[in-house]
PDB file of C-alpha atoms in Angstrom:
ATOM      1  CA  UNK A   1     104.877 -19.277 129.450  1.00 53.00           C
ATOM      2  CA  UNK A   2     108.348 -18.576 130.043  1.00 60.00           C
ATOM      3  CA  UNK A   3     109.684 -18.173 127.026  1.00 62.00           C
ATOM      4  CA  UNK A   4     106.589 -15.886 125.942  1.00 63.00           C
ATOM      5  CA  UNK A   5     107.378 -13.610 128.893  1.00 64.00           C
ATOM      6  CA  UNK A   6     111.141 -14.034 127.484  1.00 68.00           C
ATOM      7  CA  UNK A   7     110.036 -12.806 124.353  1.00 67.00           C
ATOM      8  CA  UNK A   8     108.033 -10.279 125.281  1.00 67.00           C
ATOM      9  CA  UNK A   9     110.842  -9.051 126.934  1.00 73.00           C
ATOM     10  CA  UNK A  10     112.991  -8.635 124.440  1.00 75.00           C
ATOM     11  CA  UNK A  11     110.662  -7.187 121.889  1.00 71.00           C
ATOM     12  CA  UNK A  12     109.520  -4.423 124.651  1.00 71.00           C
ATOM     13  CA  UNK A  13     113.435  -4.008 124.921  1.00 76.00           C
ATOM     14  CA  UNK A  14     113.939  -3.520 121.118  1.00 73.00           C
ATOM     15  CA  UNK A  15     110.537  -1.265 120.497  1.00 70.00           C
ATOM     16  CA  UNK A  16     112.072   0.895 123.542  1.00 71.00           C
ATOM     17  CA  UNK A  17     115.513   1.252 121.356  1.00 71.00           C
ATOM     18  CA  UNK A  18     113.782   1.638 118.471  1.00 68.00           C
ATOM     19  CA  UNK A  19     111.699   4.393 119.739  1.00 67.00           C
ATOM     20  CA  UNK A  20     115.004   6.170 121.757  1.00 68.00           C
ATOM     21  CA  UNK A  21     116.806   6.238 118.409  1.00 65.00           C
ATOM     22  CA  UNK A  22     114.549   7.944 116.317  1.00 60.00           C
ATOM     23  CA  UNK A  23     113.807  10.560 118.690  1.00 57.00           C
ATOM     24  CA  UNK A  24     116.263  12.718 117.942  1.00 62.00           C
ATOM     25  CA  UNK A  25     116.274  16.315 117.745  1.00 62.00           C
ATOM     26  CA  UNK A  26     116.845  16.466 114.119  1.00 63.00           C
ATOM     27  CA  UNK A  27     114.922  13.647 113.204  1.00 60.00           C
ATOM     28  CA  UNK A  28     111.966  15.194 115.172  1.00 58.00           C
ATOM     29  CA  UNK A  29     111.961  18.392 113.635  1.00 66.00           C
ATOM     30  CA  UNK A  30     112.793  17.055 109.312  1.00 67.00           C
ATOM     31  CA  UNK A  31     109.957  14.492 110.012  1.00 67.00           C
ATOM     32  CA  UNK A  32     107.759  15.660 112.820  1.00 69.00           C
ATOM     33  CA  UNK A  33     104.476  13.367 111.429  1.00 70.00           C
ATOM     34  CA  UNK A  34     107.028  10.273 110.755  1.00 69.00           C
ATOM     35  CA  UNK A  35     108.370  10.636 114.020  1.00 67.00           C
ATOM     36  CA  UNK A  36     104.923  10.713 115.650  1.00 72.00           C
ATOM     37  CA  UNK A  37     103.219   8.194 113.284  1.00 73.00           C
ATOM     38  CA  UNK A  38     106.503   5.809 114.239  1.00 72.00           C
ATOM     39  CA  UNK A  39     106.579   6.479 118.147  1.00 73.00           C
ATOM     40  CA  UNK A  40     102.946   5.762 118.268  1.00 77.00           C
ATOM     41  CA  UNK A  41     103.212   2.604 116.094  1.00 75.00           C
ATOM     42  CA  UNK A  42     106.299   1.861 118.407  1.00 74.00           C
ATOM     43  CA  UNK A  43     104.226   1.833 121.562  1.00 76.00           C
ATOM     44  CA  UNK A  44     100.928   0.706 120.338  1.00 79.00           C
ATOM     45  CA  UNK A  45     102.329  -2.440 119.384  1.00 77.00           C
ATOM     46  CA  UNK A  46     104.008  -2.613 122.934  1.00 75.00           C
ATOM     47  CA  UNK A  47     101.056  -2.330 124.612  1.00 78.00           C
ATOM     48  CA  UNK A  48      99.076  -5.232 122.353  1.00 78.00           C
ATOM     49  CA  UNK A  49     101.985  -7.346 123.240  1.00 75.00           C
ATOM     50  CA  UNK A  50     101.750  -6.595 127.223  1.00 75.00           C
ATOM     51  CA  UNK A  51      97.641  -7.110 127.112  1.00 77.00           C
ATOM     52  CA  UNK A  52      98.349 -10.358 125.210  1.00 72.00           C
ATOM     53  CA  UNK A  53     101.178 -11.772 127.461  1.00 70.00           C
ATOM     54  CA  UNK A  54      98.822 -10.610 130.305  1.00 69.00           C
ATOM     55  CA  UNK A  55      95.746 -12.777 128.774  1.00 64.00           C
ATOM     56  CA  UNK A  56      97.646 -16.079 128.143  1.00 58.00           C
TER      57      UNK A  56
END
């Protein structure tokens, strides 16, 4: 268990970079569908790994 919540951890931490370095200003406004289709992606996949750290 704790080196699921370690990992968990440490994905959230990279999906949260992830997400911070493609929202940029100019990124947003070339790509404004990528950027949205990516951010969601970014925190969907979050979420699904919170609910399963949460269920084990």
């Amino acid at each position: 268990m704790l080196a699921a919540a370690k990992g968990y951890r440490e994905t959230t931490k990279f999906l949260h970079q992830y997400s911070a370095s493609i929202d940029t200003k100019d990124f947003n406004e070339r790509n404004p569908l990528i950027h949205a289709a990516l951010t969601e992606k970014v925190w969907s996949f979050s979420i699904f790994l919170n609910k399963e750290l949460i269920i084990r």
